[in-house]
Amino acid sequence: MGVITHGDVQPVDPAKWARSPFELDRTSEPGKLLGRGTEDDKGPIATALYAMKSIQDKKVLLRKRVELYVYMAEESDWEPLKEFLKTHTPPDINITIDAEYPVVTAEKGYGSIKLSLPADAALPSATAPVLRSLTGGFFGSQIPEDARATIEHATAALEAQIRARAQQQQGMRYTFERQGETLTVKALGVSAHSSKPEDGLNAISMLADALNVQPWTGTQAADMLSFLNQLVGTGLYGEKFGQIAYRDAFMGPMTVAPTVLKQNNGELELNINLRRPQGKTAYALRQQVLDAFNGWKAQRHVAAELQVQIGEPWLQTSAPQIPTLLTVFSHYTGITDPQPVAIGGGTNSRLFPNAVSFGPAMPHTVYTGHSEHEFITEKQLLLNLQMYTAALIELAK
Ligand SMILES: [Zn+2]
């Protein structure tokens, strides 16, 4: 049997951490092990190694061989692993420890929408307020914590309107800096894994909403703001994006999260991360995205370009180890009658036969992987060690 993990991690902004994110911090927040990878996915590697060691130390007899896989490009490029599996015989049954409990049997499909707006030609010369820049976010699979806008010729009245609108947003924090007539607005939200936008507060969409106090025109930032407010909004599920929103009874709703908004060679680029359930073809969804975009583009008269990539959702229907894993989970947590769940993320389970995810995160908790506040509690780490040890013994004995 195989245990699938990964040893690579997502980037961090060290300024947001009490100590180095690449050294285990056990003291800043007692009871928590803080550090990049503690939950996703280095903590699970350590736990799996200890589970294997304890089985060996106790001389528990197993009939099956247990193999631990530590893949090093899960967060970026799955091709090397696909290549490897062409010549390597994988285990018959597999547990991925890179998601949540009780047992994950479905994963949404990954998608992305990339909007590019051309460089500003001539800037408006009037003395009316001009949205000069709008940027935010860090990497594609993180709900952005930071976003900022610069406004020229910003009047005191305009600033007051933006402040008032921003104040209505729960949990968001803003700073306003003024240099003469130039106003910089910085938005601070809460970072999270982009497959669980509910766990975060998206600084890009919230800042766009805060600035929506007057019509903005004449710059690429103004066009971007229009796109964000008209098609994305502050909802999490593509509610305003034409007809694209949908949900599946088991896999849940499609999530639509702007994650990175940045300048690239004069163009302003917005990356939107989609996580989609079963229930629509990639072709139909792509068409709906384009329809909404074209409608906006025609109305706005802007030379915008859109690229759309739509991945497939994944559903495990056969894995024979599911009942055993559910029993182990129920035994150690006291949670009765646990059922398989679906997640928004994508794991390497897809590449292995008879694979499902089993932990490391408890259901209905905030997942901290990919955020700027990643940790695992000591309590959870030890509970995981008990459950992985038991699961390995039960499945390999
Ligand atoms: Zn992971």
Short mmCIF file of C-alpha atoms and ligand atoms in Angstrom, two decimals:
data_model
loop_
_atom_site.label_atom_id
_atom_site.label_comp_id
_atom_site.label_asym_id
_atom_site.label_seq_id
_atom_site.Cartn_x
_atom_site.Cartn_y
_atom_site.Cartn_z
CA MET A 1 0.00 0.00 0.00
CA GLY A 2 1.12 3.56 -0.67
CA VAL A 3 1.12 6.74 1.38
CA ILE A 4 1.23 9.77 -0.89
CA THR A 5 2.63 13.10 0.33
CA HIS A 6 4.53 16.04 -1.09
CA GLY A 7 7.64 17.85 0.14
CA ASP A 8 7.43 21.08 -1.85
CA VAL A 9 5.57 24.10 -0.48
CA GLN A 10 4.01 27.34 -1.64
CA PRO A 11 5.83 30.70 -1.34
CA VAL A 12 5.55 32.84 1.79
CA ASP A 13 5.74 36.50 2.67
CA PRO A 14 8.22 36.32 5.60
CA ALA A 15 7.13 39.78 6.81
CA LYS A 16 3.83 38.24 7.87
CA TRP A 17 5.38 35.62 10.17
CA ALA A 18 6.54 36.05 13.78
CA ARG A 19 9.62 33.93 13.07
CA SER A 20 11.19 32.43 9.96
CA PRO A 21 8.47 30.46 8.14
CA PHE A 22 11.08 27.83 7.26
CA GLU A 23 12.04 27.03 10.84
CA LEU A 24 9.54 25.24 13.05
CA ASP A 25 8.14 27.80 15.50
CA ARG A 26 6.77 26.06 18.60
CA THR A 27 6.69 29.05 20.93
CA SER A 28 4.98 32.07 19.30
CA GLU A 29 1.55 30.50 19.74
CA PRO A 30 1.62 27.80 22.41
CA GLY A 31 0.08 24.52 21.26
CA LYS A 32 0.63 25.33 17.61
CA LEU A 33 3.46 24.26 15.33
CA LEU A 34 3.88 27.20 12.98
CA GLY A 35 5.78 27.09 9.70
CA ARG A 36 5.33 26.75 5.95
CA GLY A 37 4.44 23.12 5.30
CA THR A 38 3.34 22.21 8.82
CA GLU A 39 -0.11 21.34 7.51
CA ASP A 40 0.64 21.16 3.78
CA ASP A 41 2.45 18.79 3.55
CA LYS A 42 5.61 18.35 5.61
CA GLY A 43 3.80 17.73 8.89
CA PRO A 44 2.08 14.72 7.29
CA ILE A 45 5.41 13.38 5.97
CA ALA A 46 6.86 13.45 9.48
CA THR A 47 3.72 11.82 10.86
CA ALA A 48 3.79 9.05 8.26
CA LEU A 49 7.46 8.35 9.00
CA TYR A 50 6.75 8.07 12.73
CA ALA A 51 3.77 5.81 12.06
CA MET A 52 5.99 3.52 9.98
CA LYS A 53 8.72 3.60 12.61
CA SER A 54 6.34 2.75 15.42
CA ILE A 55 5.03 -0.22 13.46
CA GLN A 56 8.58 -1.41 12.98
CA ASP A 57 9.59 -0.76 16.60
CA LYS A 58 6.58 -2.68 17.88
CA LYS A 59 7.37 -5.47 15.42
CA VAL A 60 3.81 -5.49 14.12
CA LEU A 61 3.63 -8.10 11.39
CA LEU A 62 2.38 -6.78 8.07
CA ARG A 63 1.47 -8.83 5.03
CA LYS A 64 1.74 -5.93 2.63
CA ARG A 65 4.65 -3.67 1.89
CA VAL A 66 4.11 0.01 2.79
CA GLU A 67 5.67 2.63 0.53
CA LEU A 68 5.87 6.35 1.38
CA TYR A 69 5.90 8.70 -1.60
CA VAL A 70 7.23 12.25 -1.18
CA TYR A 71 6.66 14.09 -4.43
CA MET A 72 8.55 17.37 -4.85
CA ALA A 73 6.49 19.29 -7.42
CA GLU A 74 2.88 18.84 -6.30
CA GLU A 75 2.32 22.58 -5.96
CA SER A 76 3.55 23.31 -9.46
CA ASP A 77 3.99 20.59 -12.06
CA TRP A 78 2.47 17.11 -11.99
CA GLU A 79 4.11 16.03 -15.26
CA PRO A 80 7.25 14.50 -13.67
CA LEU A 81 5.08 12.33 -11.43
CA LYS A 82 2.93 11.26 -14.38
CA GLU A 83 6.13 10.41 -16.24
CA PHE A 84 7.47 8.44 -13.27
CA LEU A 85 4.29 6.41 -12.99
CA LYS A 86 4.59 5.29 -16.61
CA THR A 87 7.47 3.01 -15.66
CA HIS A 88 6.89 2.52 -11.94
CA THR A 89 4.26 0.12 -10.65
CA PRO A 90 2.26 1.98 -7.98
CA PRO A 91 0.85 0.26 -4.90
CA ASP A 92 -2.55 -1.47 -5.17
CA ILE A 93 -4.23 0.85 -2.70
CA ASN A 94 -3.19 4.34 -1.72
CA ILE A 95 -3.81 6.95 0.94
CA THR A 96 -2.97 10.56 0.21
CA ILE A 97 -2.40 12.68 3.31
CA ASP A 98 -2.75 16.12 1.82
CA ALA A 99 -6.35 17.16 2.44
CA GLU A 100 -8.87 16.41 5.14
CA TYR A 101 -10.82 13.78 7.04
CA PRO A 102 -12.81 11.62 7.16
CA VAL A 103 -12.07 10.38 3.62
CA VAL A 104 -11.99 12.44 0.44
CA THR A 105 -13.56 10.72 -2.55
CA ALA A 106 -14.10 13.72 -4.82
CA GLU A 107 -12.07 16.75 -5.82
CA LYS A 108 -13.21 19.73 -7.84
CA GLY A 109 -11.56 20.52 -11.16
CA TYR A 110 -8.97 23.31 -11.28
CA GLY A 111 -9.52 26.15 -13.71
CA SER A 112 -8.16 29.58 -14.42
CA ILE A 113 -9.27 32.71 -16.20
CA LYS A 114 -6.64 35.23 -17.18
CA LEU A 115 -7.70 38.74 -18.20
CA SER A 116 -5.17 41.05 -19.83
CA LEU A 117 -5.74 44.75 -20.37
CA PRO A 118 -3.43 46.72 -22.68
CA ALA A 119 -1.15 49.47 -21.44
CA ASP A 120 -2.65 52.92 -21.00
CA ALA A 121 -2.21 55.01 -24.13
CA ALA A 122 -2.74 58.62 -23.11
CA LEU A 123 -3.66 59.37 -19.54
CA PRO A 124 -6.70 61.53 -18.85
CA SER A 125 -5.55 65.12 -18.52
CA ALA A 126 -8.47 66.45 -16.57
CA THR A 127 -8.29 67.19 -12.89
CA ALA A 128 -11.00 64.68 -12.08
CA PRO A 129 -9.95 61.68 -9.91
CA VAL A 130 -8.02 59.04 -11.87
CA LEU A 131 -7.54 55.43 -10.79
CA ARG A 132 -3.88 55.14 -11.66
CA SER A 133 -3.10 51.63 -10.40
CA LEU A 134 -4.77 48.59 -8.94
CA THR A 135 -2.75 45.54 -7.91
CA GLY A 136 -2.87 42.71 -5.38
CA GLY A 137 -2.32 39.11 -4.51
CA PHE A 138 0.70 36.86 -4.28
CA PHE A 139 0.27 33.48 -6.03
CA GLY A 140 -2.41 31.70 -8.00
CA SER A 141 -3.76 29.31 -5.37
CA GLN A 142 -3.88 31.76 -2.47
CA ILE A 143 -6.83 33.96 -1.57
CA PRO A 144 -5.06 37.34 -1.60
CA GLU A 145 -4.45 39.10 1.67
CA ASP A 146 -3.14 42.35 0.17
CA ALA A 147 -4.31 44.73 -2.53
CA ARG A 148 -3.64 48.38 -3.23
CA ALA A 149 -4.90 51.20 -5.39
CA THR A 150 -3.51 54.61 -6.25
CA ILE A 151 -5.83 57.48 -7.05
CA GLU A 152 -4.68 60.79 -8.46
CA HIS A 153 -6.57 64.03 -7.94
CA ALA A 154 -8.34 62.42 -5.01
CA THR A 155 -10.61 64.90 -3.26
CA ALA A 156 -11.31 64.73 0.45
CA ALA A 157 -14.95 63.98 -0.37
CA LEU A 158 -13.97 61.01 -2.53
CA GLU A 159 -11.69 59.64 0.16
CA ALA A 160 -14.50 59.95 2.69
CA GLN A 161 -16.83 57.99 0.39
CA ILE A 162 -14.29 55.20 -0.04
CA ARG A 163 -13.60 55.06 3.68
CA ALA A 164 -17.31 54.84 4.44
CA ARG A 165 -17.83 52.02 1.95
CA ALA A 166 -14.75 50.16 3.15
CA GLN A 167 -15.92 50.41 6.71
CA GLN A 168 -19.01 48.37 5.90
CA GLN A 169 -16.87 45.36 5.00
CA GLN A 170 -16.57 43.06 7.97
CA GLY A 171 -13.08 41.97 8.89
CA MET A 172 -11.25 43.99 6.24
CA ARG A 173 -8.61 46.47 7.33
CA TYR A 174 -7.62 49.53 5.28
CA THR A 175 -4.92 52.15 5.40
CA PHE A 176 -5.09 55.44 3.52
CA GLU A 177 -1.96 57.37 2.67
CA ARG A 178 -1.97 60.75 1.08
CA GLN A 179 0.78 62.59 -0.74
CA GLY A 180 -0.65 65.84 -1.99
CA GLU A 181 -3.51 64.88 -4.30
CA THR A 182 -2.39 61.27 -4.64
CA LEU A 183 -4.17 58.80 -2.42
CA THR A 184 -2.96 55.23 -1.86
CA VAL A 185 -5.48 52.78 -0.47
CA LYS A 186 -4.15 49.53 0.97
CA ALA A 187 -6.49 46.67 1.73
CA LEU A 188 -5.65 43.87 4.14
CA GLY A 189 -7.80 40.75 4.08
CA VAL A 190 -7.09 37.18 5.17
CA SER A 191 -5.12 34.73 3.04
CA ALA A 192 -6.37 31.17 2.57
CA HIS A 193 -6.14 28.22 0.21
CA SER A 194 -7.95 29.25 -2.96
CA SER A 195 -9.95 26.02 -2.92
CA LYS A 196 -11.54 27.22 0.34
CA PRO A 197 -12.31 30.90 -0.27
CA GLU A 198 -14.73 30.78 2.66
CA ASP A 199 -11.70 30.54 4.97
CA GLY A 200 -10.27 33.86 3.79
CA LEU A 201 -11.15 37.45 2.95
CA ASN A 202 -10.25 38.38 -0.61
CA ALA A 203 -8.43 41.72 -0.58
CA ILE A 204 -8.72 42.18 -4.36
CA SER A 205 -12.49 41.82 -4.60
CA MET A 206 -13.09 43.76 -1.40
CA LEU A 207 -10.88 46.67 -2.48
CA ALA A 208 -12.66 46.74 -5.84
CA ASP A 209 -15.94 46.97 -3.99
CA ALA A 210 -14.66 49.74 -1.69
CA LEU A 211 -13.64 51.83 -4.71
CA ASN A 212 -17.04 51.39 -6.33
CA VAL A 213 -18.28 54.79 -5.23
CA GLN A 214 -18.24 56.51 -8.63
CA PRO A 215 -17.76 55.53 -12.28
CA TRP A 216 -14.08 55.24 -13.15
CA THR A 217 -12.77 55.58 -16.70
CA GLY A 218 -9.71 56.34 -18.76
CA THR A 219 -7.12 53.88 -17.38
CA GLN A 220 -6.51 50.14 -17.49
CA ALA A 221 -6.95 50.11 -13.71
CA ALA A 222 -10.40 51.67 -14.17
CA ASP A 223 -11.32 49.00 -16.73
CA MET A 224 -10.06 46.30 -14.38
CA LEU A 225 -12.15 47.74 -11.59
CA SER A 226 -15.19 47.62 -13.85
CA PHE A 227 -14.52 43.96 -14.70
CA LEU A 228 -14.07 43.05 -11.04
CA ASN A 229 -17.19 44.82 -9.88
CA GLN A 230 -19.43 43.79 -12.74
CA LEU A 231 -18.44 40.15 -13.22
CA VAL A 232 -16.68 38.99 -10.07
CA GLY A 233 -18.16 40.98 -7.18
CA THR A 234 -17.56 40.08 -3.55
CA GLY A 235 -19.36 36.72 -3.75
CA LEU A 236 -17.35 33.51 -3.86
CA TYR A 237 -19.28 31.51 -6.41
CA GLY A 238 -19.35 33.45 -9.68
CA GLU A 239 -22.86 34.73 -8.94
CA LYS A 240 -22.40 37.82 -11.13
CA PHE A 241 -20.34 36.21 -13.89
CA GLY A 242 -23.06 35.67 -16.51
CA GLN A 243 -24.40 32.12 -16.31
CA ILE A 244 -21.29 30.37 -15.02
CA ALA A 245 -22.37 29.63 -11.43
CA TYR A 246 -23.51 26.09 -10.60
CA ARG A 247 -23.29 23.50 -7.87
CA ASP A 248 -23.35 19.77 -7.33
CA ALA A 249 -25.19 18.19 -4.42
CA PHE A 250 -22.11 16.24 -3.26
CA MET A 251 -19.20 18.33 -4.53
CA GLY A 252 -20.68 21.72 -3.67
CA PRO A 253 -20.56 25.01 -5.61
CA MET A 254 -18.00 26.14 -8.12
CA THR A 255 -15.77 28.76 -6.48
CA VAL A 256 -14.46 31.76 -8.40
CA ALA A 257 -11.62 33.68 -6.76
CA PRO A 258 -9.46 36.48 -8.15
CA THR A 259 -6.00 35.68 -6.78
CA VAL A 260 -3.33 37.74 -8.55
CA LEU A 261 -3.63 41.20 -10.10
CA LYS A 262 -0.35 42.55 -11.41
CA GLN A 263 1.46 44.57 -14.04
CA ASN A 264 3.22 42.60 -16.74
CA ASN A 265 5.13 44.58 -19.37
CA GLY A 266 2.66 47.40 -19.23
CA GLU A 267 -0.36 45.10 -19.36
CA LEU A 268 -2.53 44.67 -16.33
CA GLU A 269 -3.26 40.99 -15.70
CA LEU A 270 -5.85 39.42 -13.49
CA ASN A 271 -5.76 35.73 -12.61
CA ILE A 272 -8.96 34.13 -11.41
CA ASN A 273 -8.88 30.67 -9.87
CA LEU A 274 -11.86 28.37 -10.44
CA ARG A 275 -12.68 25.14 -8.62
CA ARG A 276 -15.53 23.36 -10.31
CA PRO A 277 -17.71 20.40 -9.39
CA GLN A 278 -19.19 17.83 -11.74
CA GLY A 279 -22.37 18.81 -13.60
CA LYS A 280 -21.17 20.90 -16.54
CA THR A 281 -18.88 20.14 -19.44
CA ALA A 282 -15.65 22.09 -19.72
CA TYR A 283 -16.84 23.22 -23.15
CA ALA A 284 -20.12 24.65 -21.86
CA LEU A 285 -18.46 26.39 -18.94
CA ARG A 286 -15.79 27.87 -21.15
CA GLN A 287 -18.50 29.18 -23.47
CA GLN A 288 -20.37 30.78 -20.58
CA VAL A 289 -17.21 32.46 -19.35
CA LEU A 290 -16.56 33.87 -22.81
CA ASP A 291 -20.18 35.00 -23.23
CA ALA A 292 -20.04 36.99 -20.00
CA PHE A 293 -16.65 38.43 -20.87
CA ASN A 294 -17.71 39.43 -24.39
CA GLY A 295 -20.81 41.12 -23.04
CA TRP A 296 -18.72 43.18 -20.64
CA LYS A 297 -16.11 43.94 -23.29
CA ALA A 298 -18.68 45.19 -25.80
CA GLN A 299 -20.28 47.40 -23.20
CA ARG A 300 -16.97 48.76 -21.95
CA HIS A 301 -15.31 49.17 -25.37
CA VAL A 302 -11.95 47.91 -24.21
CA ALA A 303 -9.33 45.83 -26.04
CA ALA A 304 -9.24 43.16 -23.33
CA GLU A 305 -8.11 39.57 -23.85
CA LEU A 306 -9.18 36.51 -21.97
CA GLN A 307 -7.63 33.06 -21.64
CA VAL A 308 -9.64 30.26 -20.09
CA GLN A 309 -8.44 26.89 -18.87
CA ILE A 310 -10.88 24.42 -17.39
CA GLY A 311 -9.83 21.19 -15.67
CA GLU A 312 -11.92 18.14 -14.85
CA PRO A 313 -13.37 17.21 -11.47
CA TRP A 314 -12.36 13.82 -10.04
CA LEU A 315 -14.50 11.20 -8.38
CA GLN A 316 -13.27 8.04 -6.70
CA THR A 317 -15.80 5.25 -6.91
CA SER A 318 -13.91 2.08 -6.14
CA ALA A 319 -11.33 2.37 -3.33
CA PRO A 320 -11.79 -0.71 -1.07
CA GLN A 321 -10.06 0.89 1.95
CA ILE A 322 -12.78 3.50 2.54
CA PRO A 323 -14.73 1.57 5.23
CA THR A 324 -11.54 0.84 7.20
CA LEU A 325 -10.45 4.48 7.11
CA LEU A 326 -13.88 5.64 8.25
CA THR A 327 -13.78 3.16 11.14
CA VAL A 328 -10.32 4.33 12.22
CA PHE A 329 -11.43 7.97 12.04
CA SER A 330 -14.56 7.29 14.04
CA HIS A 331 -12.67 5.26 16.65
CA TYR A 332 -10.09 7.96 17.40
CA THR A 333 -12.28 11.04 17.10
CA GLY A 334 -15.52 9.74 18.60
CA ILE A 335 -17.36 11.13 15.58
CA THR A 336 -20.09 8.66 14.74
CA ASP A 337 -21.12 7.65 11.25
CA PRO A 338 -18.54 9.65 9.27
CA GLN A 339 -19.15 9.86 5.53
CA PRO A 340 -16.85 10.46 2.55
CA VAL A 341 -16.50 14.12 1.57
CA ALA A 342 -15.59 16.21 -1.46
CA ILE A 343 -12.98 18.99 -1.44
CA GLY A 344 -12.18 21.95 -3.63
CA GLY A 345 -8.47 21.19 -3.88
CA GLY A 346 -6.75 18.72 -6.16
CA THR A 347 -4.35 16.08 -4.80
CA ASN A 348 -2.06 13.45 -6.26
CA SER A 349 -4.78 10.89 -5.44
CA ARG A 350 -5.81 11.37 -9.06
CA LEU A 351 -2.65 9.75 -10.34
CA PHE A 352 -2.70 6.60 -8.19
CA PRO A 353 -5.02 3.60 -8.32
CA ASN A 354 -7.57 3.16 -5.52
CA ALA A 355 -6.50 6.39 -3.86
CA VAL A 356 -8.35 8.60 -1.40
CA SER A 357 -7.22 11.39 0.91
CA PHE A 358 -7.21 10.76 4.66
CA GLY A 359 -6.42 13.93 6.67
CA PRO A 360 -4.44 15.76 7.92
CA ALA A 361 -7.08 18.46 8.56
CA MET A 362 -10.24 17.90 10.55
CA PRO A 363 -13.50 18.54 8.73
CA HIS A 364 -15.19 21.90 9.35
CA THR A 365 -11.97 23.59 10.44
CA VAL A 366 -10.06 26.36 8.71
CA TYR A 367 -7.41 24.86 6.44
CA THR A 368 -4.17 26.81 6.90
CA GLY A 369 -2.04 25.43 4.05
CA HIS A 370 -1.22 28.13 1.43
CA SER A 371 -2.09 30.87 3.95
CA GLU A 372 0.33 33.22 5.68
CA HIS A 373 -0.62 31.69 9.01
CA GLU A 374 0.05 28.00 8.45
CA PHE A 375 0.17 25.73 11.45
CA ILE A 376 -0.88 22.39 12.81
CA THR A 377 -1.74 21.97 16.47
CA GLU A 378 0.35 19.54 18.52
CA LYS A 379 -2.90 17.87 19.48
CA GLN A 380 -3.86 17.30 15.83
CA LEU A 381 -0.38 16.10 14.90
CA LEU A 382 -0.51 13.43 17.61
CA LEU A 383 -4.07 12.45 16.76
CA ASN A 384 -2.95 12.07 13.14
CA LEU A 385 -0.06 9.87 14.24
CA GLN A 386 -2.49 7.57 16.04
CA MET A 387 -4.84 7.42 13.06
CA TYR A 388 -2.12 6.88 10.44
CA THR A 389 -0.49 4.14 12.51
CA ALA A 390 -3.82 2.38 12.98
CA ALA A 391 -4.80 2.80 9.33
CA LEU A 392 -1.50 1.41 8.07
CA ILE A 393 -1.75 -1.60 10.34
CA GLU A 394 -5.38 -2.28 9.49
CA LEU A 395 -4.79 -1.99 5.75
CA ALA A 396 -1.46 -3.80 5.52
CA LYS A 397 -1.86 -6.53 8.14
ZN ZN B 1 -0.71 20.02 -0.42
#
